[in-house]
Coordinates of C-alpha atoms and ligand atoms in Angstrom, one line a residue:
X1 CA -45.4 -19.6 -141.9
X2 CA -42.0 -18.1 -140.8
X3 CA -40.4 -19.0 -138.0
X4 CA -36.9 -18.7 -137.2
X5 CA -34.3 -20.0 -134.6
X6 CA -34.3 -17.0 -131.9
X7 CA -30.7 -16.1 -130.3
X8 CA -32.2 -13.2 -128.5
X9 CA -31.3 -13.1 -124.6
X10 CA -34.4 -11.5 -123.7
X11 CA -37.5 -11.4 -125.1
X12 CA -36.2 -14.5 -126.4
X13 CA -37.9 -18.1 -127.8
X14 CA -41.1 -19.5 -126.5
X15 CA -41.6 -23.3 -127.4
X16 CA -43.9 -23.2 -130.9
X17 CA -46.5 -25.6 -128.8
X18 CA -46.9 -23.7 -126.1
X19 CA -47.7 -20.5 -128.7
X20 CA -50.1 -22.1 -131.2
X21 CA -52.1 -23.6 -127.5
X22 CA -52.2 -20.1 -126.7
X23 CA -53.7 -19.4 -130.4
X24 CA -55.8 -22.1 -130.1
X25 CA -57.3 -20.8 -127.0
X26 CA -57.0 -17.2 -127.4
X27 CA -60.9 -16.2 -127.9
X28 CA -62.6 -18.6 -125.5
X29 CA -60.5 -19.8 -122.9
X30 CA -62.5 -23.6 -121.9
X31 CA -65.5 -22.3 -123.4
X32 CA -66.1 -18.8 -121.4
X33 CA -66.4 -17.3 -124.7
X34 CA -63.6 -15.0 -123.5
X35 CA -59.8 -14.6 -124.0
X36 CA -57.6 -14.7 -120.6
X37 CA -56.8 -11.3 -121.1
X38 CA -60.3 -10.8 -120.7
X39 CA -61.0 -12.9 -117.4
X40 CA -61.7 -11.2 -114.4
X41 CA -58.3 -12.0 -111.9
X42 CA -60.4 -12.8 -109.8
X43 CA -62.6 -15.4 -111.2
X44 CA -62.9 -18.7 -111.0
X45 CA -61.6 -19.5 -113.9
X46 CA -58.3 -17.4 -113.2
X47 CA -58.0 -18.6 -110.0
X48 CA -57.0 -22.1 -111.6
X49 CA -54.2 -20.3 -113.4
X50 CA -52.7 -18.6 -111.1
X51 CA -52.6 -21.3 -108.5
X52 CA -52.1 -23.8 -111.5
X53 CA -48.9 -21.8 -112.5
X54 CA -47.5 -21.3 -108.8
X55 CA -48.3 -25.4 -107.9
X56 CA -46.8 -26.6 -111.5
X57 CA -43.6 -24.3 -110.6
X58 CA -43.3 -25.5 -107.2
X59 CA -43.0 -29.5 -108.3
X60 CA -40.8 -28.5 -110.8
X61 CA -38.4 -26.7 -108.8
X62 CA -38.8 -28.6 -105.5
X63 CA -39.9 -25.5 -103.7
X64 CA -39.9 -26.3 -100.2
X65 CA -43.6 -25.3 -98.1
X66 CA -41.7 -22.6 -96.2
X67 CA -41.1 -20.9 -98.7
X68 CA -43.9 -18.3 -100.8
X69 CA -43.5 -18.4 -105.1
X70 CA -45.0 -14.3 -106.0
X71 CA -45.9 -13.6 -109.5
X72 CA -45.0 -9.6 -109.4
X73 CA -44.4 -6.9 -112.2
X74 CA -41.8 -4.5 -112.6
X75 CA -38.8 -6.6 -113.6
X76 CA -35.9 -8.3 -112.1
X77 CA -34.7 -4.5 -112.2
X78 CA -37.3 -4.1 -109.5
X79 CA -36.0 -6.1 -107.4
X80 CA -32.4 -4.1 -107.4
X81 CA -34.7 -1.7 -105.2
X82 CA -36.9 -4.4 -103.6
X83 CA -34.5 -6.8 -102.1
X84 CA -32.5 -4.1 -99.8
X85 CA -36.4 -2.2 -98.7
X86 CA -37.5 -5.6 -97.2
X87 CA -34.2 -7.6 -96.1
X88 CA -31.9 -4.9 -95.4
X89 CA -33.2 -3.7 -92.5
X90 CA -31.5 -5.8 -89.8
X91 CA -27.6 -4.6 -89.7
X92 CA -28.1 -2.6 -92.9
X93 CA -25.5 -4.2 -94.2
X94 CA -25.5 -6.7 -97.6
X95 CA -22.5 -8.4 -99.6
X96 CA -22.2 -8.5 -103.1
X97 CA -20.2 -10.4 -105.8
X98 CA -19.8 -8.6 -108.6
X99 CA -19.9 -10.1 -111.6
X100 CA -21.1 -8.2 -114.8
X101 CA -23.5 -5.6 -115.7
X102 CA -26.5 -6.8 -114.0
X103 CA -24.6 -7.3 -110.9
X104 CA -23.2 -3.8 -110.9
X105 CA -27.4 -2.4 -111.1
X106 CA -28.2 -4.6 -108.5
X107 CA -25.3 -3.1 -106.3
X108 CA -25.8 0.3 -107.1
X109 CA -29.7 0.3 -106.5
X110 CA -29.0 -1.3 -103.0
X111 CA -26.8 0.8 -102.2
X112 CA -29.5 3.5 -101.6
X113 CA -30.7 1.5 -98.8
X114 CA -27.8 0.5 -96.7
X115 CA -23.5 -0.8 -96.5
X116 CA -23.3 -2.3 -99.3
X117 CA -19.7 -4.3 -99.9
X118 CA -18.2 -6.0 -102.8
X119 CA -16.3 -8.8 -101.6
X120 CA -15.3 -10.2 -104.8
X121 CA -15.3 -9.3 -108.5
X122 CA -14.1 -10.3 -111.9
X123 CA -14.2 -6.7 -112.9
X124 CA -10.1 -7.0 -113.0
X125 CA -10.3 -9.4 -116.2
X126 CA -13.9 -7.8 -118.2
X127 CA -15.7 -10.3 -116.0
X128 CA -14.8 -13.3 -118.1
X129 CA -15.1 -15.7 -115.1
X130 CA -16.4 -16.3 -111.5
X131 CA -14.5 -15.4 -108.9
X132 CA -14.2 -17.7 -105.9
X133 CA -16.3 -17.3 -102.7
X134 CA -15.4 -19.2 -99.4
X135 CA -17.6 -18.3 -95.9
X136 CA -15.2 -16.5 -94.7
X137 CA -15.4 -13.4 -97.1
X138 CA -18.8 -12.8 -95.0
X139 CA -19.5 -10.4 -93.1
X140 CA -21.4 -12.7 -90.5
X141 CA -23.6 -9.7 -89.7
X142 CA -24.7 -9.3 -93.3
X143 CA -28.3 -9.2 -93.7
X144 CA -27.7 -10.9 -97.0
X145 CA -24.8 -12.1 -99.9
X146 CA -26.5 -11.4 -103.4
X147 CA -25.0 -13.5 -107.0
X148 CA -26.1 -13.1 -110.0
X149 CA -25.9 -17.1 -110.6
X150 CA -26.1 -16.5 -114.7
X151 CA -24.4 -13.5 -116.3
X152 CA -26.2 -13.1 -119.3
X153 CA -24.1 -10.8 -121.1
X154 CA -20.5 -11.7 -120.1
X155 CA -21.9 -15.4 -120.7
X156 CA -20.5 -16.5 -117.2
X157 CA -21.8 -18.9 -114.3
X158 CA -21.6 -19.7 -111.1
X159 CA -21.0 -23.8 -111.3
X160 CA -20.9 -24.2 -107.3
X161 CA -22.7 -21.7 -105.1
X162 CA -21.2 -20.1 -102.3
X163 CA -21.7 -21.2 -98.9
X164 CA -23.0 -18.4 -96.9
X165 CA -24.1 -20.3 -93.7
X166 CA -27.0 -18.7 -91.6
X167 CA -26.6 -15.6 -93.7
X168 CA -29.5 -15.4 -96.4
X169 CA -28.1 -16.2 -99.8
X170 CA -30.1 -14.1 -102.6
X171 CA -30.0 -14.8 -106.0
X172 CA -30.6 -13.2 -109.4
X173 CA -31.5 -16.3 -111.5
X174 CA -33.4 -13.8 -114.3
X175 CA -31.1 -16.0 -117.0
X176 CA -31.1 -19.4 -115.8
X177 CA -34.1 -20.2 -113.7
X178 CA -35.1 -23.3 -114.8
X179 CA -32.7 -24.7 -117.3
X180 CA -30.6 -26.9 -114.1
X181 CA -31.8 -28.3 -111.4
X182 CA -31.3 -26.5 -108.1
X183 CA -31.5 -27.3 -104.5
X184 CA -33.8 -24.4 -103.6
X185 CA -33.1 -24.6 -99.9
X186 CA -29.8 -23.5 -100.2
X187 CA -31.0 -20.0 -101.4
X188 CA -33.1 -17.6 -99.3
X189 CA -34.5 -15.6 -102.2
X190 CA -34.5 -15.9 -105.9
X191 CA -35.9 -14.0 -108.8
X192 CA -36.2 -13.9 -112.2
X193 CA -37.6 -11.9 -114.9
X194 CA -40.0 -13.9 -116.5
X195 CA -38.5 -13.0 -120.6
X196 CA -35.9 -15.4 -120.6
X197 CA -36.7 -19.0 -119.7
X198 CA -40.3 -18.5 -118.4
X199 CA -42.8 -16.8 -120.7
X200 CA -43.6 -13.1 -122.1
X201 CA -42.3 -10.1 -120.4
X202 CA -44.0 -8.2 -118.2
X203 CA -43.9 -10.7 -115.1
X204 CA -41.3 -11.5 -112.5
X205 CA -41.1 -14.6 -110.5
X206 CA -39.9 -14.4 -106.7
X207 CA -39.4 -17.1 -104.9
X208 CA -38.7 -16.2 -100.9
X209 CA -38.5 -18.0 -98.0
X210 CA -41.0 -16.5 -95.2
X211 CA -39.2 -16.0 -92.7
X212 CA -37.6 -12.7 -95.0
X213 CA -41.0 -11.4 -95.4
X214 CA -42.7 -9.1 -92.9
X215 CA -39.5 -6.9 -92.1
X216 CA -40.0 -3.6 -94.6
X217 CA -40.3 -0.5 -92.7
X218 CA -43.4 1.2 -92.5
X219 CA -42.8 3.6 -95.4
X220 CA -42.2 1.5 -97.4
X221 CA -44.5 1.5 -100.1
X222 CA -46.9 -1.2 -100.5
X223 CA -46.6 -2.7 -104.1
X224 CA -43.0 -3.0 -103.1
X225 CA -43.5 -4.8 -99.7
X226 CA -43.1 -8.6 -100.6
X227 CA -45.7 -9.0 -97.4
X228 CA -48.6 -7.6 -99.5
X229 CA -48.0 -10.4 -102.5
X230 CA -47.4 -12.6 -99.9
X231 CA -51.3 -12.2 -98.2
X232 CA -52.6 -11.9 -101.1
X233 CA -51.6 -14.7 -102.7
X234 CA -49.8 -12.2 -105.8
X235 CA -53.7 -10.6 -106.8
X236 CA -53.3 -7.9 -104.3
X237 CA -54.0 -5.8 -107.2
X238 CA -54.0 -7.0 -111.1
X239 CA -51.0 -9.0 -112.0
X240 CA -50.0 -9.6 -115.0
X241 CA -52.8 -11.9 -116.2
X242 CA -51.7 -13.1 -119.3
X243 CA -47.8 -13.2 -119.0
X244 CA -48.8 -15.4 -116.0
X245 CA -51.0 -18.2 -117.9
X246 CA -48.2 -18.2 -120.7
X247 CA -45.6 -19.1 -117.8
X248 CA -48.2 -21.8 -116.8
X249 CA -48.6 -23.1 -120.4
X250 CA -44.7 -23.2 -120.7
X251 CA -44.5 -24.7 -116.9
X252 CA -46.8 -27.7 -118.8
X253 CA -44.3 -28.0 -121.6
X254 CA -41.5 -28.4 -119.1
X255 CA -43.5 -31.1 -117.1
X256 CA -44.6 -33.2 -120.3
X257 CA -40.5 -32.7 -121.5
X258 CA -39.8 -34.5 -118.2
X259 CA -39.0 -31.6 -116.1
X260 CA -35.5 -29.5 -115.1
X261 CA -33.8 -32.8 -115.1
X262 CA -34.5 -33.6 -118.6
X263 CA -34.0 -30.0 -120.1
X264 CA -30.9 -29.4 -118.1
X265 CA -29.7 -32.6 -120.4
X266 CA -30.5 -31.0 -123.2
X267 CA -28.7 -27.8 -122.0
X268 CA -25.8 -29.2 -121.3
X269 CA -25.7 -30.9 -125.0
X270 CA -26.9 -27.4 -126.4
X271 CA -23.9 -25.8 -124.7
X272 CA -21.5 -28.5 -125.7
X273 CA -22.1 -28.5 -129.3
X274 CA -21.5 -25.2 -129.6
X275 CA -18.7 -24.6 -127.6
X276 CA -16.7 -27.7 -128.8
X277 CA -17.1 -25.8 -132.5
X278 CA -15.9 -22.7 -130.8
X279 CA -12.6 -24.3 -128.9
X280 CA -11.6 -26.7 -132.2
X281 CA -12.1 -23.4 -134.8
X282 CA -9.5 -21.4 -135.7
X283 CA -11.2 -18.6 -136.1
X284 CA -13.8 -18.3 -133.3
X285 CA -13.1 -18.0 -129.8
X286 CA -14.8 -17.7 -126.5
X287 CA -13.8 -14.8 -124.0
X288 CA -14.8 -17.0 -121.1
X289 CA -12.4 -18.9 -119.0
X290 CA -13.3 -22.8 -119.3
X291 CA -15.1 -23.2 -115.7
X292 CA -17.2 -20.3 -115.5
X293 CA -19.1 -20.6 -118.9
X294 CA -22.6 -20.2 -119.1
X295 CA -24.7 -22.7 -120.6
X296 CA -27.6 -19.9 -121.3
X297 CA -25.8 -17.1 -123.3
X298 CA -22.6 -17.8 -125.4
X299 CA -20.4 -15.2 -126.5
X300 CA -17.7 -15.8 -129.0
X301 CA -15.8 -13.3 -131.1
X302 CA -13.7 -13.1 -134.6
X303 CA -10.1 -12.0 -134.7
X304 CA -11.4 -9.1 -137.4
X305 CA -14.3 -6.9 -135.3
X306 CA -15.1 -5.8 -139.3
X307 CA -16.7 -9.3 -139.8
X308 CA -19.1 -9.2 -137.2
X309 CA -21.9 -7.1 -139.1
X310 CA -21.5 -9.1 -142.4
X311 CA -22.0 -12.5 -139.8
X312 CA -24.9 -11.1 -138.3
X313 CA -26.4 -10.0 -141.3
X314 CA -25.4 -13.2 -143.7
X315 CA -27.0 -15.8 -140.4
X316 CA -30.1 -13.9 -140.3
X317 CA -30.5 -14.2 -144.4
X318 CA -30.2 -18.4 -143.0
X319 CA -33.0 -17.7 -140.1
X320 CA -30.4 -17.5 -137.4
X321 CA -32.1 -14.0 -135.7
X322 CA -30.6 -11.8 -133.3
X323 CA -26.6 -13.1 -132.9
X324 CA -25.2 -9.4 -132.2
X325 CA -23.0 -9.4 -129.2
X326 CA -24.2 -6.9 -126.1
X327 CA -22.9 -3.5 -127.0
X328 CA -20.6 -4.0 -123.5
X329 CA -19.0 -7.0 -125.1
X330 CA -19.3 -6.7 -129.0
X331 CA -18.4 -10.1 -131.0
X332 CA -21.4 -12.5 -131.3
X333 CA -23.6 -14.2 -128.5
X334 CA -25.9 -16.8 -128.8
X335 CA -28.8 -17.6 -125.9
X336 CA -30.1 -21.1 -125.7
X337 CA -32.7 -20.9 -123.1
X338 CA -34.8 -23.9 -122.9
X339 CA -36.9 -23.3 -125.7
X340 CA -34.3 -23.1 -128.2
X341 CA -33.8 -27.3 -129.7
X342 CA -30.7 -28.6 -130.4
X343 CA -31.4 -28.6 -134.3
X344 CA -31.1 -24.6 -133.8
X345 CA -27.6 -25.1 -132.2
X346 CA -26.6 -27.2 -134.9
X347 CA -27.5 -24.9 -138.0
X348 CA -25.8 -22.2 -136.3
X349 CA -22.9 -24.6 -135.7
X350 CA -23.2 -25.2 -139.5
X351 CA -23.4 -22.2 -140.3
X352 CA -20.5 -20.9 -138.5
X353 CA -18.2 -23.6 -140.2
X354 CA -19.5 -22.0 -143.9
X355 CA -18.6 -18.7 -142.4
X356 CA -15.3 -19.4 -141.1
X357 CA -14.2 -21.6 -144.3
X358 CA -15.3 -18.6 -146.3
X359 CA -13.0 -16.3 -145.1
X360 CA -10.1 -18.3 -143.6
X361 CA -9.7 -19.0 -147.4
X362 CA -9.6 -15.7 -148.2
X363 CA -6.9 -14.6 -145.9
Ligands
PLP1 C1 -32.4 -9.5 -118.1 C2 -31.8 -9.5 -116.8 C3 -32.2 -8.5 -115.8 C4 -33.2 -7.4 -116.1 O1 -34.4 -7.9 -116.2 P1 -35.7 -6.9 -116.4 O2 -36.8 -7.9 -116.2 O3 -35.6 -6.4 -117.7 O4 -35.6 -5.9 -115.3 C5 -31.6 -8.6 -114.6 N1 -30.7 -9.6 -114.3 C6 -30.3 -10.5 -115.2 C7 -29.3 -11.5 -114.8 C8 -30.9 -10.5 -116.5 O5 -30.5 -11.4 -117.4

């Protein structure tokens, strides 16, 4: 069977265990004589999933008690629009740091709701770094400071989190939920889509301290009030059944690999391995400034743009899949979420090195 080192950013890699378990069980889930996707949501057998899922992603994030995990659909996109219809309804007023493409949607979508203020960006240099925060760029009043903490396409990182004090810190984590350990406490709401480090598409995570729910205005509309997840413990309606039992399966895989703390190791190698090739070559280079990388999505570039396609093309041929650079960005990116092993960092490392002795000869 076929299966290749995935440098997708999203849909990206699922661990192969965690897959052939869901092959395994795929008919009859513990003997009901029926797949998951078939399962009522609101069966007994369900239940255990979904409750499963939220308790094994509680322990592994520390999530405090005060604090509600919702398994919701519609995307981190959602969310853009989510966020400002429940928490900006107090001043009406919400700082943002701008720091790529997804922070720029996330603006422009709250924007519809309230003041929304920028008070600091890397637009100035293409985003190729994270621009400092200190407490006293916020507005007090703010009824929240939003980050994107990973920048998947610029391949940037916040390394220290701002301190917002009593102001509620919110936090796109779609990229990089889960691969480091966090201190959960220090954020008042973050989200993630699930295709990146969690499981399949098609579910987002939110994790939100209660004391933010509750506050939507009356028109707003249900599905998007986090207060109706909230009650209902997310089966309000029908989630996302399956997505969510592959998030618990991979939750599993993250427990038996010795949790955040373990895979954040690993991370960290992943990153360093590559990046070490790409600072000692003399024909790759990063476009991100030293402090801000990313340890989720990599993006490096070629002197000659012309080169890209034939690297692309030639590392897939080696079952190195999806390197293309975001269309933003160009160049090359790889994305090592947690599923991807080191051995897949090192053959593209390898392969690389052919590439670039290749044609540094030919020059
Ligand atoms: C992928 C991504 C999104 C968009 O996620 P969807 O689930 O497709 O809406 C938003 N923010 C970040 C940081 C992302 O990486």
């Amino acid at each position: 069977m076929k299966r290749v080192y995935n440098f997708a950013a999203g849909p990206s890699m699922l661990p192969l265990t965690v897959l052939e378990k869901v092959q395994q069980e795929l008919l009859s889930y513990q003997d009901s004589g029926m797949s998951v996707m078939e399962l009522s949501h609101r069966s007994g057998l369900y239940t255990e999933v979904i409750r499963g899922a939220e308790q094994l992603l509680r322990d592994l994030m520390n999530i405090p008690e005060n604090y509600k995990v919702l398994f919701i659909q519609g995307g981190a996109s959602q969310q853009f629009a989510m966020i400002p219809m429940n928490l900006l309804v107090k001043s009406g007023k919400a700082d943002f740091v701008n720091t790529g493409s997804w922070s720029k949607k996330a603006i422009k979508e709250a924007k519809k709701f309230g003041e929304v203020r920028v008070i600091a960006t890397s637009e100035d240099e293409n985003f190729t770094y994270i621009p400092k925060v200190d407490s006293t760029m916020i507005d007090p009043e703010a009824d929240y400071v939003h980050i994107t903490t990973n920048n998947t396409i610029e391949g940037t990182a916040f390394r220290d989190f701002p301190d917002t004090g009593n102001v509620p810190l919110v936090a796109d984590m779609s990229s990089n939920i889960l691969s480091e350990e966090i201190d959960v406490s220090k954020f008042a709401l973050i989200y993630a889509g699930a295709q990146k480090n969690i499981g399949p598409a098609g579910l987002t995570v939110v994790i939100i301290r209660e004391d933010l729910i509750g506050h939507a205005e009356e028109t707003c509309p249900t599905m998007l009030d986090y207060k109706t997840h909230s009650e209902s413990g997310s089966l309000y309606n029908t989630p996302p059944t399956f997505a969510i039992y592959m998030a618990k399966l991979v939750f599993d895989w993250l427990s038996d690999h010795g949790g955040i703390k373990a895979m954040q190791k690993v991370n960290e190698e992943k990153a360093r391995v590559l990046y070490n090739y790409i600072d000692g070559s003399k024909f790759f280079s990063s476009p991100v400034r030293k402090d801000s990388r990313s340890i989720m999505n990599i993006p490096f570039v070629i002197p000659n743009r012309e080169l890209d396609t034939a690297f692309v093309k030639q590392a897939q041929a080696k079952g190195l899949e999806t390197l293309k650079g975001h269309r933003s960005v160009g160049g090359m990116r790889a994305s090592i979420y947690n599923a991807m092993p080191l051995e897949g960092v090192q053959a593209l490392v390898d392969f690389m090195r052919e590439f670039e002795e290749e044609h540094i000869l030919k020059k």
